[in-house]
mmCIF file of the C-alpha atoms, coordinates in Angstrom:
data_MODEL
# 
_entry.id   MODEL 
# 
loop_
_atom_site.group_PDB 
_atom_site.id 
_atom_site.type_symbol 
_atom_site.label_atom_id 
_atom_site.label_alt_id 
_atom_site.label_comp_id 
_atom_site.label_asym_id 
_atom_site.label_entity_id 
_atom_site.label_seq_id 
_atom_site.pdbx_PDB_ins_code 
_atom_site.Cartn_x 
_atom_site.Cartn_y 
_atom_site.Cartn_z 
_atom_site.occupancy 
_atom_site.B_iso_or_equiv 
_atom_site.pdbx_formal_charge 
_atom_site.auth_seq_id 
_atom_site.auth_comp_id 
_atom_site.auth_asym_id 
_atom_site.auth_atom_id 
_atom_site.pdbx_PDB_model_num 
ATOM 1  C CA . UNK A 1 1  ? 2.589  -12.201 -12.789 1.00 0.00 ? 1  UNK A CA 1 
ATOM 2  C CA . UNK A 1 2  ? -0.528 -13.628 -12.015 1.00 0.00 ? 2  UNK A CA 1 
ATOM 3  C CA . UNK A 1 3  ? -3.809 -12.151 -11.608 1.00 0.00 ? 3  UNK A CA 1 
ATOM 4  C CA . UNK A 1 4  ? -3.402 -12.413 -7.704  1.00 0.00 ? 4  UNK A CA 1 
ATOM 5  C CA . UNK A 1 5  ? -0.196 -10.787 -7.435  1.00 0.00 ? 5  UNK A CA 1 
ATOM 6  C CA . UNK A 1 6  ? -1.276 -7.743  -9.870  1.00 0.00 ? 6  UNK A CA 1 
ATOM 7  C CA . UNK A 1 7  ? -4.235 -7.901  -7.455  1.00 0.00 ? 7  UNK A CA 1 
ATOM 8  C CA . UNK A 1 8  ? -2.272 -7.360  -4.687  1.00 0.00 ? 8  UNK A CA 1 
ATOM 9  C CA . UNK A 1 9  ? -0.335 -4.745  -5.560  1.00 0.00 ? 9  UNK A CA 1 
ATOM 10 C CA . UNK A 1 10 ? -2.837 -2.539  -7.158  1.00 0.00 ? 10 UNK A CA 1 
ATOM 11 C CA . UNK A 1 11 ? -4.451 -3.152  -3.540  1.00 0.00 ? 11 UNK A CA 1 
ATOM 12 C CA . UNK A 1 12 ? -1.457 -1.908  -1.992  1.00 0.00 ? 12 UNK A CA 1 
ATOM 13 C CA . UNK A 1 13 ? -1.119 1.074   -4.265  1.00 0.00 ? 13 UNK A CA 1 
ATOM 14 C CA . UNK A 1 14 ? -4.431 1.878   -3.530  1.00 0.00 ? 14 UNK A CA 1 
ATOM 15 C CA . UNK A 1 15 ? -4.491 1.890   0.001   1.00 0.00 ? 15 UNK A CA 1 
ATOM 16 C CA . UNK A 1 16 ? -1.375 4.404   -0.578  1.00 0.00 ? 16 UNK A CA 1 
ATOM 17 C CA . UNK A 1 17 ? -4.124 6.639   -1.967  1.00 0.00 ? 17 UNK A CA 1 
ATOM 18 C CA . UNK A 1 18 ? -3.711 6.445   -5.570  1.00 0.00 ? 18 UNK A CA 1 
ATOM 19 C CA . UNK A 1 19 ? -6.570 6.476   -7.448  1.00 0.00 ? 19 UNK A CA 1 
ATOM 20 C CA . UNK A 1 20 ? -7.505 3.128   -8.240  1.00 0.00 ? 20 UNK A CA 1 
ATOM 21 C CA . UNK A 1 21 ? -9.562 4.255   -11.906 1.00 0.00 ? 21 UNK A CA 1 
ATOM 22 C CA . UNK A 1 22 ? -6.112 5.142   -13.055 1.00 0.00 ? 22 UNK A CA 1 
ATOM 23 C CA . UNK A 1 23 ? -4.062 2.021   -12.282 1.00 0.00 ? 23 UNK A CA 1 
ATOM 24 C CA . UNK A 1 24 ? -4.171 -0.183  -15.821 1.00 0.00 ? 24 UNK A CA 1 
ATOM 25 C CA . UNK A 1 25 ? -5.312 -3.444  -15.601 1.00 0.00 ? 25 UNK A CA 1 
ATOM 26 C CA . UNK A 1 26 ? -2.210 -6.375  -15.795 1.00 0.00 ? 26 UNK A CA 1 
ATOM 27 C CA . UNK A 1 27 ? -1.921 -7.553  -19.503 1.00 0.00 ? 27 UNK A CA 1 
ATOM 28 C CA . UNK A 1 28 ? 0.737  -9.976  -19.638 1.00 0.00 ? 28 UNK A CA 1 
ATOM 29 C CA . UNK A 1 29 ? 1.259  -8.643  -23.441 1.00 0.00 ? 29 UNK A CA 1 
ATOM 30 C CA . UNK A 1 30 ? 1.813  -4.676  -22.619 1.00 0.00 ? 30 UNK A CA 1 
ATOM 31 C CA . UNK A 1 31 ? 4.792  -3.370  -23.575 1.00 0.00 ? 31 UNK A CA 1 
ATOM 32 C CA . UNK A 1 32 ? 4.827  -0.541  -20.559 1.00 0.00 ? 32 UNK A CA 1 
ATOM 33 C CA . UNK A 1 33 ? 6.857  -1.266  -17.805 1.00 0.00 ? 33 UNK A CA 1 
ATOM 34 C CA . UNK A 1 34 ? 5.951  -1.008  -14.125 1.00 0.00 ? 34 UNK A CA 1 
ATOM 35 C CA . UNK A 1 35 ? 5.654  2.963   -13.310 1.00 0.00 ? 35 UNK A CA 1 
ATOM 36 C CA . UNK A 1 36 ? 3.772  6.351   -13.118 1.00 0.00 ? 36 UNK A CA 1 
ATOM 37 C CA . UNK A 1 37 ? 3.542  7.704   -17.068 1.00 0.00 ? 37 UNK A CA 1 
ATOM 38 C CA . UNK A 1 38 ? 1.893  10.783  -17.346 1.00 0.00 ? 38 UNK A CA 1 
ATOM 39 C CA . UNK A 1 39 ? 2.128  11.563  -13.596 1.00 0.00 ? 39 UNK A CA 1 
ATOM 40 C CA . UNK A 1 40 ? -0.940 9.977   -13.190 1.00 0.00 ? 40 UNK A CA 1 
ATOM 41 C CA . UNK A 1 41 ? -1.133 6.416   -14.684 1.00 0.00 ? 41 UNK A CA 1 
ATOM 42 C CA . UNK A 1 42 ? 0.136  3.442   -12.929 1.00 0.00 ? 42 UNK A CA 1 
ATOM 43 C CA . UNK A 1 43 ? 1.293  0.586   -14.979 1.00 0.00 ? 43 UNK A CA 1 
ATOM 44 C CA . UNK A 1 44 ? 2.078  -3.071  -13.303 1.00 0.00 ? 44 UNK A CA 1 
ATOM 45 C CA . UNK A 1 45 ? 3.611  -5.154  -14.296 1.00 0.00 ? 45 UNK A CA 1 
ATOM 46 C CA . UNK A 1 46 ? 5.968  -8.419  -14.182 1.00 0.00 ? 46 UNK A CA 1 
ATOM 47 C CA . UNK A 1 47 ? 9.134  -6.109  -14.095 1.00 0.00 ? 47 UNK A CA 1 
ATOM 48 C CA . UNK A 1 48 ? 7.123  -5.182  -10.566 1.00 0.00 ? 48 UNK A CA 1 
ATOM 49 C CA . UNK A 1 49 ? 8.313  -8.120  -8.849  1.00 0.00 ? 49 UNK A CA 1 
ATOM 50 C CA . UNK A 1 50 ? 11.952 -9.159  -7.552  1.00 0.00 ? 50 UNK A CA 1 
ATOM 51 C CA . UNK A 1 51 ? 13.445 -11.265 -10.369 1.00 0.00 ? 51 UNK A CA 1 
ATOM 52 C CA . UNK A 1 52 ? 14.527 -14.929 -9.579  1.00 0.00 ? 52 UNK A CA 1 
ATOM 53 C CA . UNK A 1 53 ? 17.874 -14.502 -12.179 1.00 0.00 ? 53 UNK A CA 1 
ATOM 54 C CA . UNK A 1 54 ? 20.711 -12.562 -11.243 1.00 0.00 ? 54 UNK A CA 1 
ATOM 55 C CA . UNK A 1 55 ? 21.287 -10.000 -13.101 1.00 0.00 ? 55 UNK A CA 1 
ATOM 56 C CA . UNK A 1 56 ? 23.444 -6.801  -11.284 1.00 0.00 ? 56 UNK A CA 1 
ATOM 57 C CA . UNK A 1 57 ? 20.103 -4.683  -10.924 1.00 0.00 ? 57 UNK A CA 1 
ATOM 58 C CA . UNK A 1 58 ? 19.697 -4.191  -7.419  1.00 0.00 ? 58 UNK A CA 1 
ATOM 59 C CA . UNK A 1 59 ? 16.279 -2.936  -8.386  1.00 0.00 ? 59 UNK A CA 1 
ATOM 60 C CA . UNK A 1 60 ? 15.672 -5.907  -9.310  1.00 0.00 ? 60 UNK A CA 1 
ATOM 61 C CA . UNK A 1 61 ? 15.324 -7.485  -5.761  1.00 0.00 ? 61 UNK A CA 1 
ATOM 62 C CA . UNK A 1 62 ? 12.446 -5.114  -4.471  1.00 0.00 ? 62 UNK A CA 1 
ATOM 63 C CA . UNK A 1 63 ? 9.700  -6.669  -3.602  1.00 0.00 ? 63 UNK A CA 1 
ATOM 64 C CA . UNK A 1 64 ? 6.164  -5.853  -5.433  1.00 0.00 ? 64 UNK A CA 1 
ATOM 65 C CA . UNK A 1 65 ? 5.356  -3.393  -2.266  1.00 0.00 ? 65 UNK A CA 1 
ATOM 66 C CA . UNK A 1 66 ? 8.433  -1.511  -2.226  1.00 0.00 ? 66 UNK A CA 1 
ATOM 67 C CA . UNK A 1 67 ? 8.027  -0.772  -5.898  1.00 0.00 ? 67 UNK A CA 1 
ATOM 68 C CA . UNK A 1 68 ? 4.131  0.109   -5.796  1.00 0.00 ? 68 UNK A CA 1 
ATOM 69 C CA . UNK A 1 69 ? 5.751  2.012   -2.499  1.00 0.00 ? 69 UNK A CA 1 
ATOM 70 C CA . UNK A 1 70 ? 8.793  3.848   -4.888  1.00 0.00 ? 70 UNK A CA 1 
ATOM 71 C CA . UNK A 1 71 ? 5.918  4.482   -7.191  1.00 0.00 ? 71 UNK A CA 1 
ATOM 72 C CA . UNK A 1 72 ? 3.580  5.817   -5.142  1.00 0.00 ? 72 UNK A CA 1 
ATOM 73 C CA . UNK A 1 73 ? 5.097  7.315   -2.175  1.00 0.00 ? 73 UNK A CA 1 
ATOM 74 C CA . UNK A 1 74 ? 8.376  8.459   -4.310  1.00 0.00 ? 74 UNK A CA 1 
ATOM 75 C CA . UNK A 1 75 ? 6.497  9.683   -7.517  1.00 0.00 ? 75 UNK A CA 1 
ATOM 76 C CA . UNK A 1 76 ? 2.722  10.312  -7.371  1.00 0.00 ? 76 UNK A CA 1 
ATOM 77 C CA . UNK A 1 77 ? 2.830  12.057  -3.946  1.00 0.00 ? 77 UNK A CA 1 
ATOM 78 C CA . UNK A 1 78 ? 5.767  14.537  -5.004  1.00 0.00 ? 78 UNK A CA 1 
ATOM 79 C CA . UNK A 1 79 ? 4.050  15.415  -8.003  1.00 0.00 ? 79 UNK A CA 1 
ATOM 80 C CA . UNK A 1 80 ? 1.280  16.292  -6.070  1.00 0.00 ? 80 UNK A CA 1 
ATOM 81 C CA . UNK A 1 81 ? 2.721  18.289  -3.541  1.00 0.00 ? 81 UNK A CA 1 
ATOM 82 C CA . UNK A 1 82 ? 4.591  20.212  -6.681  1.00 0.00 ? 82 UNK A CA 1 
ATOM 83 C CA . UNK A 1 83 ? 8.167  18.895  -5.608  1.00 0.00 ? 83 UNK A CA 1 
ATOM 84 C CA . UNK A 1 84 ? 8.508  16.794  -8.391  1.00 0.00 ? 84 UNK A CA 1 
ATOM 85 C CA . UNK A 1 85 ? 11.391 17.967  -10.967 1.00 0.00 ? 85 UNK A CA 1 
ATOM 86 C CA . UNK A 1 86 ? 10.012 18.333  -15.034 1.00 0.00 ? 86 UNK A CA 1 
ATOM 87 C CA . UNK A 1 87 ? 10.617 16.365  -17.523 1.00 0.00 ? 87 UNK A CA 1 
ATOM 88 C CA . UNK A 1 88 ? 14.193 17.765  -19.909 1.00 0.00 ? 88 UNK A CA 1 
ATOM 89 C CA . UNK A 1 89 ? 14.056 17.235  -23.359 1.00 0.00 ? 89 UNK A CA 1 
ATOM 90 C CA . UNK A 1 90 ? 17.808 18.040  -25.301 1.00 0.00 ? 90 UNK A CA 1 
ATOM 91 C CA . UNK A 1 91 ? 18.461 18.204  -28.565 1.00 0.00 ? 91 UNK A CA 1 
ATOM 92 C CA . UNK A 1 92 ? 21.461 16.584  -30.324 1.00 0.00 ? 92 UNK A CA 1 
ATOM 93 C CA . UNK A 1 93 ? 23.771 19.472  -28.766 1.00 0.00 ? 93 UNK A CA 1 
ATOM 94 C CA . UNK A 1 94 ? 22.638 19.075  -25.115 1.00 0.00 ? 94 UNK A CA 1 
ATOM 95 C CA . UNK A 1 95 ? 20.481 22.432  -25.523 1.00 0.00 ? 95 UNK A CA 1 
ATOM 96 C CA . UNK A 1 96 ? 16.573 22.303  -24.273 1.00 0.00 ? 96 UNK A CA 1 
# 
């Protein structure tokens, strides 16, 4: 991803309303993958745009706005209207 694509899509996000102070900057070295961590940190990053090898994912064939859309729209604005599930944790006998 290149500086103008990250650009662009932390432009988009933001003009979906999320805040952009808590977007973190494109590193092409972070290990995080594109998505909301914390319910209120936005990662980009290359996984963010459709991939030019086949590989099964159809998730893989979104474009860079419909997954800063998915992100934003489908994560960050449940969580803030409180319709957002919680996180389960399970130990090795399925019990929480």
């Amino acid at each position: 991803m290149t500086k103008e694509q990250y650009d662009e899509l932390a432009s988009y996000a933001i003009n979906y309303g999320f805040p952009k102070e808590n977007i973190a900057p494109f590193n092409a070295d972070s290990p995080f993958e594109t998505g909301l961590s914390f319910g209120n940190r936005l990662y980009i990053n290359n996984d963010a745009l459709p991939s030019n090898v086949p590989n099964g994912d159809p998730n893989s064939l979104v474009s860079g706005k419909g997954a800063m859309a998915h992100e934003v729209i489908g994560h960050y604005e449940t969580i803030l209207k409180g319709t957002s599930f919680e996180t389960q944790f399970f130990d090795a006998d399925g019990v929480i």
